Amino acid sequence: MDGNPDATDPDRFATLHEAAETLLDELTERYQVERREGKEPLGRDEALVRTVRLIPRTPTAAPLAVQFSDPGLRLRFGRWWDESLPTCSCDACDEDPKVLIDHLRTHADALIEGGLWERVRRGLSGSWFETRLIGSGVKSDREGPLSADGARDARRGGFAAPIQWAPWQLRSN
């Protein structure tokens, strides 16, 4: 996404950063979460970017992380849900920031309501993660390979059997 030569106006996604900031503030105020901010890499051998993590005080509820990249965001839910907004910043794809903001909120709502399911599946060629996010306006599946170490860590963490993350708890006022 960074430095895409086919993107003539990457600044059009600045509203996505603003919407993420607003969402993170709202969630921090409304739910029992710990907010952690720092710099983390987007991926292996990639630049460090600002990352905000919301970790529910209930250990059975899934954490949320937002990484502020150029030009958009990377969302991480639970253990394996990972997605970039926009998926592509080029002019030909022309992703609408307003649609992406709705996507951000819809997906975060599904996570908060307990709509994230994850598990490890073993096969002859290795282990895979499976993840599903279901909520009002969203039903999406993801899967991908796990390294041997990643699969072992997941099984130790209880992810060998399907896990549906719990809803976040509201703050008591």
Tab-separated table of C-alpha atoms in Angstrom, residues 60-168:
chain	number	residue	atom	x	y	z
A	60	THR	CA	-12.634	-14.740	26.802
A	61	ALA	CA	-13.324	-11.608	24.697
A	62	ALA	CA	-11.197	-10.976	21.603
A	63	PRO	CA	-8.705	-8.115	21.441
A	64	LEU	CA	-8.782	-5.494	18.691
A	65	ALA	CA	-5.740	-3.770	17.168
A	66	VAL	CA	-5.654	-0.928	14.659
A	67	GLN	CA	-2.431	-0.091	12.854
A	68	PHE	CA	-2.260	3.321	11.201
A	69	SER	CA	-0.483	2.788	7.895
A	70	ASP	CA	0.008	4.977	4.870
A	71	PRO	CA	-2.566	5.499	3.444
A	72	GLY	CA	-5.041	3.431	5.489
A	73	LEU	CA	-5.467	0.979	8.343
A	74	ARG	CA	-4.714	-2.598	9.203
A	75	LEU	CA	-7.226	-4.319	11.487
A	76	ARG	CA	-6.351	-7.272	13.671
A	77	PHE	CA	-9.056	-9.062	15.644
A	78	GLY	CA	-8.543	-11.977	17.992
A	79	ARG	CA	-5.618	-14.163	17.072
A	80	TRP	CA	-5.727	-14.351	13.251
A	81	TRP	CA	-8.222	-11.905	11.734
A	82	ASP	CA	-6.126	-9.495	9.675
A	83	GLU	CA	-7.332	-7.081	7.019
A	84	SER	CA	-6.228	-3.866	5.345
A	85	LEU	CA	-8.457	-0.888	4.640
A	86	PRO	CA	-8.215	-0.056	1.799
A	87	THR	CA	-7.112	-3.314	0.231
A	88	CYS	CA	-5.594	-1.245	-2.577
A	89	SER	CA	-5.072	2.507	-2.779
A	90	CYS	CA	-4.727	2.764	-6.561
A	91	ASP	CA	-7.048	4.956	-8.625
A	92	ALA	CA	-8.326	1.988	-10.655
A	93	CYS	CA	-9.681	0.247	-7.536
A	94	ASP	CA	-11.109	3.561	-6.311
A	95	GLU	CA	-12.191	2.316	-2.878
A	96	ASP	CA	-14.587	4.783	-1.262
A	97	PRO	CA	-13.438	6.002	2.186
A	98	LYS	CA	-17.068	6.288	3.367
A	99	VAL	CA	-17.681	2.619	2.535
A	100	LEU	CA	-14.442	1.683	4.313
A	101	ILE	CA	-15.521	3.607	7.430
A	102	ASP	CA	-18.816	1.687	7.444
A	103	HIS	CA	-16.811	-1.534	6.999
A	104	LEU	CA	-14.577	-0.614	9.961
A	105	ARG	CA	-17.556	0.029	12.234
A	106	THR	CA	-19.543	-3.017	11.082
A	107	HIS	CA	-16.598	-5.351	11.619
A	108	ALA	CA	-15.721	-3.828	15.012
A	109	ASP	CA	-19.371	-4.167	16.098
A	110	ALA	CA	-19.376	-7.853	15.107
A	111	LEU	CA	-16.207	-8.443	17.141
A	112	ILE	CA	-17.591	-6.609	20.185
A	113	GLU	CA	-20.844	-8.590	20.026
A	114	GLY	CA	-18.921	-11.880	20.188
A	115	GLY	CA	-19.119	-12.701	16.493
A	116	LEU	CA	-15.510	-13.865	16.005
A	117	TRP	CA	-14.819	-17.600	15.793
A	118	GLU	CA	-11.328	-19.121	15.372
A	119	ARG	CA	-9.658	-22.525	15.312
A	120	VAL	CA	-6.681	-24.531	14.110
A	121	ARG	CA	-7.203	-27.299	11.586
A	122	ARG	CA	-4.572	-30.000	11.097
A	123	GLY	CA	-3.993	-31.630	7.745
A	124	LEU	CA	-1.462	-33.792	5.938
A	125	SER	CA	0.385	-30.756	4.627
A	126	GLY	CA	0.418	-28.877	7.947
A	127	SER	CA	-1.841	-26.761	10.103
A	128	TRP	CA	-4.191	-23.973	9.075
A	129	PHE	CA	-6.070	-21.299	10.965
A	130	GLU	CA	-9.721	-20.698	10.253
A	131	THR	CA	-11.531	-17.577	11.357
A	132	ARG	CA	-15.067	-16.344	10.829
A	133	LEU	CA	-16.626	-12.979	11.655
A	134	ILE	CA	-20.410	-12.828	11.813
A	135	GLY	CA	-22.570	-9.899	12.826
A	136	SER	CA	-25.144	-7.452	11.577
A	137	GLY	CA	-24.067	-6.670	8.021
A	138	VAL	CA	-21.029	-8.966	7.981
A	139	LYS	CA	-20.387	-12.654	7.378
A	140	SER	CA	-16.830	-13.338	6.331
A	141	ASP	CA	-14.370	-16.243	6.503
A	142	ARG	CA	-10.582	-16.330	6.397
A	143	GLU	CA	-8.034	-19.116	6.524
A	144	GLY	CA	-4.325	-19.517	6.066
A	145	PRO	CA	-1.325	-21.700	6.835
A	146	LEU	CA	0.405	-21.767	10.208
A	147	SER	CA	4.048	-22.490	10.856
A	148	ALA	CA	4.791	-25.519	13.033
A	149	ASP	CA	5.646	-23.164	15.928
A	150	GLY	CA	2.480	-21.138	15.335
A	151	ALA	CA	0.319	-24.267	15.323
A	152	ARG	CA	1.951	-25.576	18.503
A	153	ASP	CA	1.448	-22.209	20.255
A	154	ALA	CA	-2.175	-22.126	19.113
A	155	ARG	CA	-2.880	-25.612	20.430
A	156	ARG	CA	-1.249	-24.723	23.764
A	157	GLY	CA	-3.449	-21.611	23.862
A	158	GLY	CA	-6.599	-23.675	23.415
A	159	PHE	CA	-7.225	-22.946	19.747
A	160	ALA	CA	-7.190	-26.581	18.561
A	161	ALA	CA	-10.939	-26.696	19.195
A	162	PRO	CA	-13.173	-23.981	17.751
A	163	ILE	CA	-13.384	-20.904	19.963
A	164	GLN	CA	-16.079	-18.293	19.757
A	165	TRP	CA	-14.878	-15.146	21.462
A	166	ALA	CA	-17.223	-13.653	24.065
A	167	PRO	CA	-18.886	-10.243	23.787
A	168	TRP	CA	-17.123	-7.277	25.360
